[in-house]
Amino acid sequence: MKIKIDDVTHPCVIAFVEEHMRNLNLLSPPESNHYLDLDALRKPDVTFWSVWEGEEVVGCGALKEMDAMSGEVKSMRTSSKHLRMGIGALVLQSIIQAGKERGYQSLYLETGSMNAFYPAQKLYKSFGFDYCEPFADYEEDPNCVFMLKKL
């Protein structure tokens, strides 16, 4: 597998992200979905990673700069055929390393509170993220949980 910083223009990456958004729309009500769409993933304050196995995209994740001292983990996804193969960990390691290199003191994230999101929460906890209050412009939402990792 190969991980790389991506410009979100390759048709395979676009299809992967679009599938991610469709899946999130099935799991959460619209007001609880906070994913970045394709245009937002291409903005200068976002770094996007894609994971490839040959010609297939098998995972992705992004880091959005919140301010000079903190970032937000976004768009974490692993292909359903490649779950529990270390892809999420590979992406999260890259995001955390980038945050440290940028001098961030904190990384935040928002994810779902439903059972489908428990594996993601478990991954984040294994990397030192702890539950926190809503941050930035987020508000309390029974469909969301918020997490923080101090760097």
mmCIF file of C-alpha atoms in Angstrom, residues 17-74:
data_model
loop_
_atom_site.group_PDB
_atom_site.id
_atom_site.type_symbol
_atom_site.label_atom_id
_atom_site.label_comp_id
_atom_site.label_asym_id
_atom_site.label_seq_id
_atom_site.Cartn_x
_atom_site.Cartn_y
_atom_site.Cartn_z
ATOM 1 C CA VAL A 17 -14.882 10.516 -1.527
ATOM 2 C CA GLU A 18 -18.341 10.639 -3.114
ATOM 3 C CA GLU A 19 -19.049 7.138 -1.789
ATOM 4 C CA HIS A 20 -17.855 8.298 1.642
ATOM 5 C CA MET A 21 -20.324 11.211 1.576
ATOM 6 C CA ARG A 22 -23.193 8.967 0.414
ATOM 7 C CA ASN A 23 -22.451 6.528 3.237
ATOM 8 C CA LEU A 24 -22.379 9.302 5.847
ATOM 9 C CA ASN A 25 -25.679 10.634 4.527
ATOM 10 C CA LEU A 26 -27.227 7.202 5.140
ATOM 11 C CA LEU A 27 -25.867 7.008 8.700
ATOM 12 C CA SER A 28 -26.569 10.511 10.017
ATOM 13 C CA PRO A 29 -29.238 13.162 9.537
ATOM 14 C CA PRO A 30 -28.181 16.118 7.353
ATOM 15 C CA GLU A 31 -27.764 18.502 10.291
ATOM 16 C CA SER A 32 -25.297 16.069 11.889
ATOM 17 C CA ASN A 33 -23.103 15.600 8.815
ATOM 18 C CA HIS A 34 -20.004 17.761 8.911
ATOM 19 C CA TYR A 35 -17.931 16.212 6.128
ATOM 20 C CA LEU A 36 -15.934 18.272 3.681
ATOM 21 C CA ASP A 37 -17.182 18.050 0.103
ATOM 22 C CA LEU A 38 -14.828 17.771 -2.866
ATOM 23 C CA ASP A 39 -14.384 21.536 -3.229
ATOM 24 C CA ALA A 40 -13.647 21.958 0.475
ATOM 25 C CA LEU A 41 -11.069 19.137 0.371
ATOM 26 C CA ARG A 42 -9.190 21.076 -2.338
ATOM 27 C CA LYS A 43 -8.899 24.308 -0.339
ATOM 28 C CA PRO A 44 -5.423 25.487 0.732
ATOM 29 C CA ASP A 45 -6.138 24.999 4.454
ATOM 30 C CA VAL A 46 -6.767 21.253 3.909
ATOM 31 C CA THR A 47 -4.189 18.516 3.315
ATOM 32 C CA PHE A 48 -5.700 15.319 1.930
ATOM 33 C CA TRP A 49 -4.080 11.876 1.929
ATOM 34 C CA SER A 50 -5.140 8.945 -0.228
ATOM 35 C CA VAL A 51 -4.083 5.330 0.274
ATOM 36 C CA TRP A 52 -3.656 3.156 -2.786
ATOM 37 C CA GLU A 53 -3.315 -0.556 -3.326
ATOM 38 C CA GLY A 54 -2.239 -0.798 -6.925
ATOM 39 C CA GLU A 55 -4.781 1.178 -8.935
ATOM 40 C CA GLU A 56 -7.444 1.121 -6.203
ATOM 41 C CA VAL A 57 -8.071 3.788 -3.568
ATOM 42 C CA VAL A 58 -8.506 1.968 -0.249
ATOM 43 C CA GLY A 59 -8.440 4.813 2.263
ATOM 44 C CA CYS A 60 -8.241 8.533 2.855
ATOM 45 C CA GLY A 61 -8.078 11.225 5.483
ATOM 46 C CA ALA A 62 -7.488 14.950 5.763
ATOM 47 C CA LEU A 63 -6.151 17.606 8.089
ATOM 48 C CA LYS A 64 -7.860 21.005 8.126
ATOM 49 C CA GLU A 65 -6.004 23.873 9.713
ATOM 50 C CA MET A 66 -8.153 25.575 12.331
ATOM 51 C CA ASP A 67 -5.546 28.144 13.357
ATOM 52 C CA ALA A 68 -1.774 28.327 13.777
ATOM 53 C CA MET A 69 -1.900 26.029 16.809
ATOM 54 C CA SER A 70 -4.552 23.443 15.944
ATOM 55 C CA GLY A 71 -6.036 21.292 13.232
ATOM 56 C CA GLU A 72 -9.053 19.081 12.662
ATOM 57 C CA VAL A 73 -8.969 15.495 11.414
ATOM 58 C CA LYS A 74 -11.465 15.129 8.560
#
